[in-house]
mmCIF file of C-alpha atoms and ligand atoms in Angstrom:
data_model
loop_
_atom_site.group_PDB
_atom_site.id
_atom_site.type_symbol
_atom_site.label_atom_id
_atom_site.label_comp_id
_atom_site.label_asym_id
_atom_site.label_seq_id
_atom_site.Cartn_x
_atom_site.Cartn_y
_atom_site.Cartn_z
ATOM 1 C CA MET Q 30 0.000 0.000 0.000
ATOM 2 C CA ASP Q 31 1.078 3.576 -0.635
ATOM 3 C CA GLU Q 32 2.047 4.501 2.918
ATOM 4 C CA SER Q 33 1.190 8.171 2.471
ATOM 5 C CA ARG Q 34 -2.437 6.976 2.713
ATOM 6 C CA ILE Q 35 -1.906 5.715 6.309
ATOM 7 C CA HIS Q 36 -2.652 8.181 9.123
ATOM 8 C CA VAL Q 37 -2.625 7.805 12.904
ATOM 9 C CA MET Q 38 -6.123 7.585 14.386
ATOM 10 C CA ILE Q 39 -5.404 6.467 17.982
ATOM 11 C CA ASP Q 40 -1.848 6.875 19.228
ATOM 12 C CA GLU Q 41 0.013 4.447 21.453
ATOM 13 C CA VAL Q 42 -0.397 6.410 24.701
ATOM 14 C CA SER Q 43 -4.169 6.824 24.189
ATOM 15 C CA LEU Q 44 -4.506 3.122 23.436
ATOM 16 C CA GLN Q 45 -2.635 2.067 26.549
ATOM 17 C CA ASN Q 46 -4.521 4.507 28.783
ATOM 18 C CA ARG Q 47 -7.871 3.258 27.544
ATOM 19 C CA ILE Q 48 -6.845 -0.394 27.863
ATOM 20 C CA ARG Q 49 -5.864 0.227 31.482
ATOM 21 C CA GLN Q 50 -9.318 1.730 32.111
ATOM 22 C CA LEU Q 51 -11.036 -1.271 30.541
ATOM 23 C CA ALA Q 52 -8.970 -3.599 32.715
ATOM 24 C CA ASP Q 53 -9.992 -1.608 35.800
ATOM 25 C CA GLU Q 54 -13.650 -2.060 34.859
ATOM 26 C CA ILE Q 55 -13.169 -5.774 34.247
ATOM 27 C CA ASN Q 56 -11.266 -6.233 37.528
ATOM 28 C CA HIS Q 57 -14.121 -4.533 39.320
ATOM 29 C CA ASP Q 58 -16.935 -6.414 37.539
ATOM 30 C CA TYR Q 59 -15.403 -9.871 38.007
ATOM 31 C CA GLN Q 60 -14.281 -9.469 41.623
ATOM 32 C CA GLY Q 61 -14.216 -12.850 43.375
ATOM 33 C CA LYS Q 62 -14.476 -14.711 40.063
ATOM 34 C CA GLU Q 63 -12.046 -16.282 37.654
ATOM 35 C CA LEU Q 64 -11.920 -14.981 34.114
ATOM 36 C CA ALA Q 65 -11.422 -17.088 30.969
ATOM 37 C CA MET Q 66 -10.082 -14.652 28.376
ATOM 38 C CA ILE Q 67 -10.599 -15.850 24.821
ATOM 39 C CA CYS Q 68 -8.578 -14.084 22.148
ATOM 40 C CA VAL Q 69 -9.919 -14.005 18.623
ATOM 41 C CA LEU Q 70 -6.862 -14.486 16.405
ATOM 42 C CA LYS Q 71 -5.129 -12.872 14.789
ATOM 43 C CA GLY Q 72 -6.458 -9.329 15.158
ATOM 44 C CA GLY Q 73 -7.142 -9.535 18.900
ATOM 45 C CA VAL Q 74 -3.671 -10.618 19.896
ATOM 46 C CA MET Q 75 -2.043 -7.253 20.738
ATOM 47 C CA PHE Q 76 -5.118 -6.072 22.628
ATOM 48 C CA MET Q 77 -5.471 -9.347 24.528
ATOM 49 C CA THR Q 78 -1.861 -9.421 25.701
ATOM 50 C CA ASP Q 79 -1.822 -5.753 26.750
ATOM 51 C CA LEU Q 80 -5.206 -6.015 28.466
ATOM 52 C CA ALA Q 81 -4.170 -9.190 30.291
ATOM 53 C CA LYS Q 82 -1.180 -7.438 31.858
ATOM 54 C CA TYR Q 83 -3.552 -5.190 33.812
ATOM 55 C CA ILE Q 84 -5.954 -7.936 34.920
ATOM 56 C CA GLN Q 85 -5.582 -8.544 38.637
ATOM 57 C CA ILE Q 86 -8.031 -11.392 39.183
ATOM 58 C CA PRO Q 87 -7.282 -15.069 38.484
ATOM 59 C CA MET Q 88 -7.446 -15.637 34.745
ATOM 60 C CA THR Q 89 -6.673 -18.049 31.934
ATOM 61 C CA MET Q 90 -6.067 -17.392 28.241
ATOM 62 C CA ASP Q 91 -7.171 -19.389 25.265
ATOM 63 C CA PHE Q 92 -7.154 -18.634 21.563
ATOM 64 C CA MET Q 93 -9.567 -19.169 18.771
ATOM 65 C CA SER Q 94 -9.233 -18.417 15.100
ATOM 66 C CA VAL Q 95 -12.205 -17.758 12.887
ATOM 67 C CA SER Q 96 -12.422 -16.322 9.444
ATOM 68 C CA SER Q 97 -15.087 -15.030 7.187
ATOM 69 C CA TYR Q 98 -14.945 -16.826 3.881
ATOM 70 C CA GLY Q 99 -12.758 -14.908 1.473
ATOM 71 C CA ASN Q 100 -10.106 -12.369 2.376
ATOM 72 C CA GLN Q 101 -11.886 -9.269 1.273
ATOM 73 C CA GLN Q 102 -12.387 -6.133 3.328
ATOM 74 C CA VAL Q 103 -16.125 -6.850 3.215
ATOM 75 C CA SER Q 104 -17.610 -9.399 5.627
ATOM 76 C CA THR Q 105 -19.498 -12.275 3.980
ATOM 77 C CA GLY Q 106 -21.337 -13.285 7.137
ATOM 78 C CA ILE Q 107 -20.246 -16.894 6.894
ATOM 79 C CA VAL Q 108 -17.811 -17.723 9.668
ATOM 80 C CA LYS Q 109 -15.491 -20.709 9.675
ATOM 81 C CA ILE Q 110 -13.560 -22.002 12.708
ATOM 82 C CA MET Q 111 -9.892 -22.324 11.756
ATOM 83 C CA LYS Q 112 -8.713 -23.110 15.291
ATOM 84 C CA ASP Q 113 -10.958 -24.001 18.207
ATOM 85 C CA LEU Q 114 -10.234 -23.475 21.908
ATOM 86 C CA ASP Q 115 -7.819 -25.900 23.573
ATOM 87 C CA ASN Q 116 -9.790 -26.079 26.807
ATOM 88 C CA SER Q 117 -13.371 -26.475 27.973
ATOM 89 C CA ILE Q 118 -15.177 -23.304 29.072
ATOM 90 C CA GLU Q 119 -17.896 -25.126 30.999
ATOM 91 C CA ASN Q 120 -18.908 -23.175 34.153
ATOM 92 C CA GLN Q 121 -16.394 -20.458 33.357
ATOM 93 C CA HIS Q 122 -16.781 -16.706 33.022
ATOM 94 C CA VAL Q 123 -15.813 -16.154 29.412
ATOM 95 C CA LEU Q 124 -14.644 -12.829 28.023
ATOM 96 C CA ILE Q 125 -14.222 -12.763 24.246
ATOM 97 C CA VAL Q 126 -11.479 -10.294 23.299
ATOM 98 C CA GLU Q 127 -11.675 -8.944 19.754
ATOM 99 C CA ASP Q 128 -9.971 -6.223 17.774
ATOM 100 C CA ILE Q 129 -12.982 -4.699 16.058
ATOM 101 C CA MET Q 130 -16.716 -5.072 15.712
ATOM 102 C CA ASP Q 131 -17.856 -4.134 12.228
ATOM 103 C CA THR Q 132 -20.952 -5.882 10.848
ATOM 104 C CA GLY Q 133 -21.023 -7.792 14.158
ATOM 105 C CA ARG Q 134 -21.421 -11.133 12.418
ATOM 106 C CA THR Q 135 -18.196 -12.649 13.710
ATOM 107 C CA LEU Q 136 -18.914 -11.790 17.326
ATOM 108 C CA GLN Q 137 -22.553 -12.777 17.166
ATOM 109 C CA TYR Q 138 -21.584 -16.154 15.748
ATOM 110 C CA LEU Q 139 -18.832 -16.639 18.290
ATOM 111 C CA LYS Q 140 -20.918 -15.559 21.253
ATOM 112 C CA ASN Q 141 -23.681 -18.010 20.336
ATOM 113 C CA LEU Q 142 -21.183 -20.788 19.719
ATOM 114 C CA LEU Q 143 -19.493 -20.320 23.105
ATOM 115 C CA ALA Q 144 -22.801 -19.827 24.929
ATOM 116 C CA ASP Q 145 -23.803 -23.327 23.778
ATOM 117 C CA ARG Q 146 -20.865 -24.832 25.700
ATOM 118 C CA ASN Q 147 -22.422 -24.102 29.119
ATOM 119 C CA PRO Q 148 -20.150 -21.348 30.404
ATOM 120 C CA ALA Q 149 -21.162 -19.462 33.575
ATOM 121 C CA SER Q 150 -21.296 -16.279 31.459
ATOM 122 C CA VAL Q 151 -20.126 -14.891 28.120
ATOM 123 C CA LYS Q 152 -19.234 -11.250 27.540
ATOM 124 C CA ILE Q 153 -17.566 -9.386 24.717
ATOM 125 C CA CYS Q 154 -14.682 -6.936 24.955
ATOM 126 C CA THR Q 155 -13.809 -5.170 21.714
ATOM 127 C CA LEU Q 156 -11.085 -2.592 21.288
ATOM 128 C CA LEU Q 157 -12.851 -0.836 18.421
ATOM 129 C CA ASP Q 158 -16.469 -0.490 17.444
ATOM 130 C CA LYS Q 159 -17.763 0.726 14.079
ATOM 131 C CA PRO Q 160 -21.476 1.043 14.926
ATOM 132 C CA HIS Q 161 -22.471 2.505 11.554
ATOM 133 C CA THR Q 162 -21.756 -0.706 9.657
ATOM 134 C CA ARG Q 163 -23.487 -3.112 12.052
ATOM 135 C CA VAL Q 164 -25.895 -5.572 10.396
ATOM 136 C CA VAL Q 165 -26.702 -7.842 13.377
ATOM 137 C CA PRO Q 166 -27.819 -6.557 16.800
ATOM 138 C CA VAL Q 167 -24.879 -7.833 18.851
ATOM 139 C CA LYS Q 168 -23.565 -5.545 21.622
ATOM 140 C CA ALA Q 169 -20.165 -5.410 23.276
ATOM 141 C CA ASP Q 170 -19.980 -5.310 27.073
ATOM 142 C CA TYR Q 171 -16.666 -3.434 26.992
ATOM 143 C CA THR Q 172 -15.641 -1.129 24.154
ATOM 144 C CA GLY Q 173 -12.333 0.685 23.856
ATOM 145 C CA PHE Q 174 -13.164 3.252 21.182
ATOM 146 C CA VAL Q 175 -16.130 3.945 18.944
ATOM 147 C CA ILE Q 176 -14.783 4.948 15.534
ATOM 148 C CA ASP Q 177 -16.110 6.192 12.212
ATOM 149 C CA ASP Q 178 -16.628 3.864 9.308
ATOM 150 C CA LYS Q 179 -13.053 3.929 8.029
ATOM 151 C CA PHE Q 180 -10.753 1.043 7.245
ATOM 152 C CA VAL Q 181 -8.243 0.810 10.091
ATOM 153 C CA LEU Q 182 -5.032 -1.115 10.588
ATOM 154 C CA GLY Q 183 -2.262 -1.580 13.140
ATOM 155 C CA TYR Q 184 -2.185 -2.941 16.696
ATOM 156 C CA GLY Q 185 -3.300 -6.382 15.501
ATOM 157 C CA LEU Q 186 -5.469 -5.245 12.619
ATOM 158 C CA ASP Q 187 -4.205 -6.004 9.158
ATOM 159 C CA TYR Q 188 -4.385 -4.939 5.582
ATOM 160 C CA GLU Q 189 -3.675 -8.108 3.571
ATOM 161 C CA GLN Q 190 -1.885 -9.568 6.634
ATOM 162 C CA HIS Q 191 0.461 -6.591 6.982
ATOM 163 C CA TYR Q 192 0.733 -3.720 9.493
ATOM 164 C CA ARG Q 193 -0.430 -5.774 12.507
ATOM 165 C CA ASN Q 194 2.796 -4.739 14.267
ATOM 166 C CA LEU Q 195 2.106 -0.998 14.379
ATOM 167 C CA PRO Q 196 1.792 0.106 18.038
ATOM 168 C CA TYR Q 197 -1.064 2.486 17.144
ATOM 169 C CA ILE Q 198 -4.328 2.387 15.200
ATOM 170 C CA ALA Q 199 -4.182 4.038 11.800
ATOM 171 C CA TYR Q 200 -6.793 4.664 9.143
ATOM 172 C CA VAL Q 201 -6.437 4.467 5.409
ATOM 173 C CA GLU Q 202 -7.743 7.263 3.224
HETATM 174 P P1 IMP O 25 -17.514 -8.361 11.411
HETATM 175 O O1 IMP O 25 -17.861 -9.809 11.426
HETATM 176 O O2 IMP O 25 -18.007 -7.664 10.172
HETATM 177 O O3 IMP O 25 -17.882 -7.613 12.654
HETATM 178 O O4 IMP O 25 -15.982 -8.268 11.147
HETATM 179 C C1 IMP O 25 -15.076 -8.457 12.077
HETATM 180 C C2 IMP O 25 -13.725 -8.716 11.462
HETATM 181 O O5 IMP O 25 -13.503 -8.022 10.215
HETATM 182 C C3 IMP O 25 -12.721 -8.170 12.415
HETATM 183 O O6 IMP O 25 -12.388 -9.134 13.382
HETATM 184 C C4 IMP O 25 -11.587 -7.808 11.516
HETATM 185 O O7 IMP O 25 -10.752 -8.931 11.345
HETATM 186 C C5 IMP O 25 -12.224 -7.446 10.207
HETATM 187 N N1 IMP O 25 -12.348 -5.993 10.050
HETATM 188 C C6 IMP O 25 -13.465 -5.245 10.121
HETATM 189 N N2 IMP O 25 -13.189 -3.942 9.932
HETATM 190 C C7 IMP O 25 -11.850 -3.859 9.761
HETATM 191 C C8 IMP O 25 -10.952 -2.758 9.533
HETATM 192 O O8 IMP O 25 -11.304 -1.567 9.461
HETATM 193 N N3 IMP O 25 -9.631 -3.087 9.422
HETATM 194 C C9 IMP O 25 -9.181 -4.361 9.499
HETATM 195 N N4 IMP O 25 -9.981 -5.414 9.707
HETATM 196 C C10 IMP O 25 -11.309 -5.164 9.833
HETATM 197 MG MG1 MG O 26 -10.528 -10.137 13.633
#
């Protein structure tokens, strides 16, 4: 991509400050419980690992990989499990950690799938939310930033598998 099209949207300090706030909320809400954090690969990986560093209650991590069919920037709505969880979530308090909620199809599918495995609870934590492009009525329990309908990359999010390593969120114009 022509890198002059890439502009910072949320800088590294703002990201980290907000993630610390989300962790504070989660620590408060799950007091006395154990948290099963489920990272949605690959986009959720930076967020999950940074968020986890500020979690002060007992917690476990597991990873799941899903993909919409095709590799386009447009969601098809059909979700395929590429890698399932390693461990059972039965009777556990599950927190799904995702990079971005766009149409909402991925998270709706995932939430229903995990809810069928008899967890104690299932909540969603998304770093970014693009509410204007939502097509299914799924809601996040924890949201880092609500953003405009722009294509974003960095901090886990990719453009054709690249730019996940940027420590900030950028948009493409
Ligand atoms: P949804 O199922 O439409 O909510 O799409 C969710 C997935 O699409 C996310 O987990 C991302 O992998 C991808 N996605 C949606 N919007 C963007 C974006 O602006 N940049 C990069 N990936 C995106
Ligand atoms: Mg993703």
